[in-house]
Amino acid sequence: MTDTSAQPLFRGVITALVTPFRNGEVDYAAFEKLIELQIAAGVHGVVPVGTTGETSTLSMEEHRKVVELCVRKVAGRIKVIAGAGSNNTAETLELAHHAKAVGADAVLVVAPYYNKPSQEGLYQHFKALNDAVQIPVLLYNVPGRTVVDMSNDTIARLAKLPNIVGIKDATGDLERISQQRLLIEGDFSYISGDDPTLLGYMAHGGHGVISVTSNVAPAQVVAMYEAAAQGAFDTARQWQDKLITLHKVLFADSSPSPTKYAMSRLGICTDEVRLPIVACSQGVRPQVDEAMALAGLEVEPA
């Protein structure tokens, strides 16, 4: 059973950063601006080049440059957990080696997608990473995207490896954290990857969220997390009521197109995405505007 006195390595609001684009290229200036806005709002960490960062459409050179720039810009003020997932184990190791070399605090590694590995294949994939690169690893379980679900037993088995320090759980299944806490000993980080269920996840013993919504409303997500972390669930529910519509509408079109549209309304970056994602549809845009207003965000004139 979990040692309740242990402290996890990662906790709080950790933003799954978008990768801003302008005219087909990565907009590094907008990316730096985004990082500063996140830090000013009180987030506890950032994830460059994750799913929300459209990593699947970045070149290897762009991927590396975004991670390097993020580490340099953050300059130790908050945690940097670099996306390093691939369905190719050798490429995962290459990305993790680079993240360590440039000073990232950890890597976020998704369960290999498309290949549909067995539970033993999942274990051996992450064990190879654990053995090859001395950097903290957050597992990322998102069966809705990968078509493979890491079982609780596999997660518990991996948690025994020294560099596997936590999980980003994007299953939306709130039973799983309670089951995992019974199986895993020590200071494992339980991080939600599902904004709408963060409140419940915290109540079940979670330590925070890797958030899409905090690209748009970082201070609000931080306020909700802090209330929940302090056990002030009445206050946390009030924030949940303000944010739940935004949480949902940011996935009303292919992510991260609604998020980038929302950020363009805040003057942070353009709404540009890369194929096969297309810009947020005209039908969804008014829904995003309404959700932002409900969350208390002031937008620039259209």
CSV table of N, CA and C in Angstrom, one decimal, residues 168-174 191-199 201 208-212 247-248 251:
chain,number,residue,atom,x,y,z
A,168,LYS,N,0.8,9.8,-16.0
A,168,LYS,CA,-0.3,10.7,-16.5
A,168,LYS,C,-1.4,9.8,-16.9
A,169,ASP,N,-2.5,9.8,-16.2
A,169,ASP,CA,-3.7,9.0,-16.5
A,169,ASP,C,-4.7,9.8,-17.2
A,170,ALA,N,-4.9,9.5,-18.5
A,170,ALA,CA,-5.9,10.1,-19.3
A,170,ALA,C,-7.0,9.2,-19.7
A,171,THR,N,-7.3,8.2,-18.8
A,171,THR,CA,-8.4,7.3,-19.1
A,171,THR,C,-9.7,7.8,-18.7
A,172,GLY,N,-9.7,8.8,-17.8
A,172,GLY,CA,-11.0,9.3,-17.3
A,172,GLY,C,-11.7,8.4,-16.3
A,173,ASP,N,-11.0,7.3,-16.0
A,173,ASP,CA,-11.6,6.3,-15.0
A,173,ASP,C,-11.1,6.5,-13.6
A,174,LEU,N,-11.9,7.1,-12.8
A,174,LEU,CA,-11.5,7.5,-11.5
A,174,LEU,C,-11.3,6.3,-10.5
A,191,ILE,N,-0.8,11.8,-11.7
A,191,ILE,CA,-1.2,13.0,-12.4
A,191,ILE,C,-2.3,12.8,-13.4
A,192,SER,N,-3.4,13.5,-13.3
A,192,SER,CA,-4.5,13.4,-14.3
A,192,SER,C,-4.1,14.0,-15.6
A,193,GLY,N,-4.5,13.3,-16.7
A,193,GLY,CA,-4.4,13.9,-18.0
A,193,GLY,C,-5.7,14.2,-18.6
A,194,ASP,N,-6.7,14.4,-17.7
A,194,ASP,CA,-8.1,14.6,-18.2
A,194,ASP,C,-8.7,15.8,-17.4
A,195,ASP,N,-8.7,17.0,-17.9
A,195,ASP,CA,-9.1,18.2,-17.2
A,195,ASP,C,-10.5,18.0,-16.6
A,196,PRO,N,-11.5,17.5,-17.2
A,196,PRO,CA,-12.8,17.5,-16.6
A,196,PRO,C,-12.9,16.7,-15.3
A,197,THR,N,-12.0,15.6,-15.2
A,197,THR,CA,-12.1,14.8,-14.0
A,197,THR,C,-11.0,15.1,-13.0
A,198,LEU,N,-10.3,16.2,-13.2
A,198,LEU,CA,-9.3,16.6,-12.2
A,198,LEU,C,-9.8,16.6,-10.8
A,199,LEU,N,-11.0,17.3,-10.6
A,199,LEU,CA,-11.5,17.4,-9.2
A,199,LEU,C,-11.7,16.1,-8.6
A,201,TYR,N,-10.3,13.3,-9.4
A,201,TYR,CA,-9.0,12.6,-9.4
A,201,TYR,C,-8.2,13.1,-8.1
A,208,GLY,N,-2.3,16.1,-9.1
A,208,GLY,CA,-2.3,17.3,-10.0
A,208,GLY,C,-2.8,16.9,-11.4
A,209,VAL,N,-2.5,17.7,-12.4
A,209,VAL,CA,-3.0,17.5,-13.7
A,209,VAL,C,-2.0,18.0,-14.8
A,210,ILE,N,-1.8,17.3,-15.8
A,210,ILE,CA,-1.2,17.8,-17.1
A,210,ILE,C,-2.3,18.3,-17.9
A,211,SER,N,-2.4,19.6,-18.0
A,211,SER,CA,-3.7,20.2,-18.5
A,211,SER,C,-3.6,20.9,-19.8
A,212,VAL,N,-4.6,20.7,-20.6
A,212,VAL,CA,-4.8,21.4,-21.9
A,212,VAL,C,-5.4,22.8,-21.6
A,247,HIS,N,-13.3,23.1,-20.4
A,247,HIS,CA,-12.7,21.8,-20.5
A,247,HIS,C,-13.2,21.0,-21.7
A,248,LYS,N,-14.5,21.0,-21.8
A,248,LYS,CA,-15.2,20.1,-22.8
A,248,LYS,C,-15.1,20.7,-24.2
A,251,PHE,N,-12.3,20.3,-26.7
A,251,PHE,CA,-12.2,19.0,-27.5
A,251,PHE,C,-13.4,18.8,-28.4
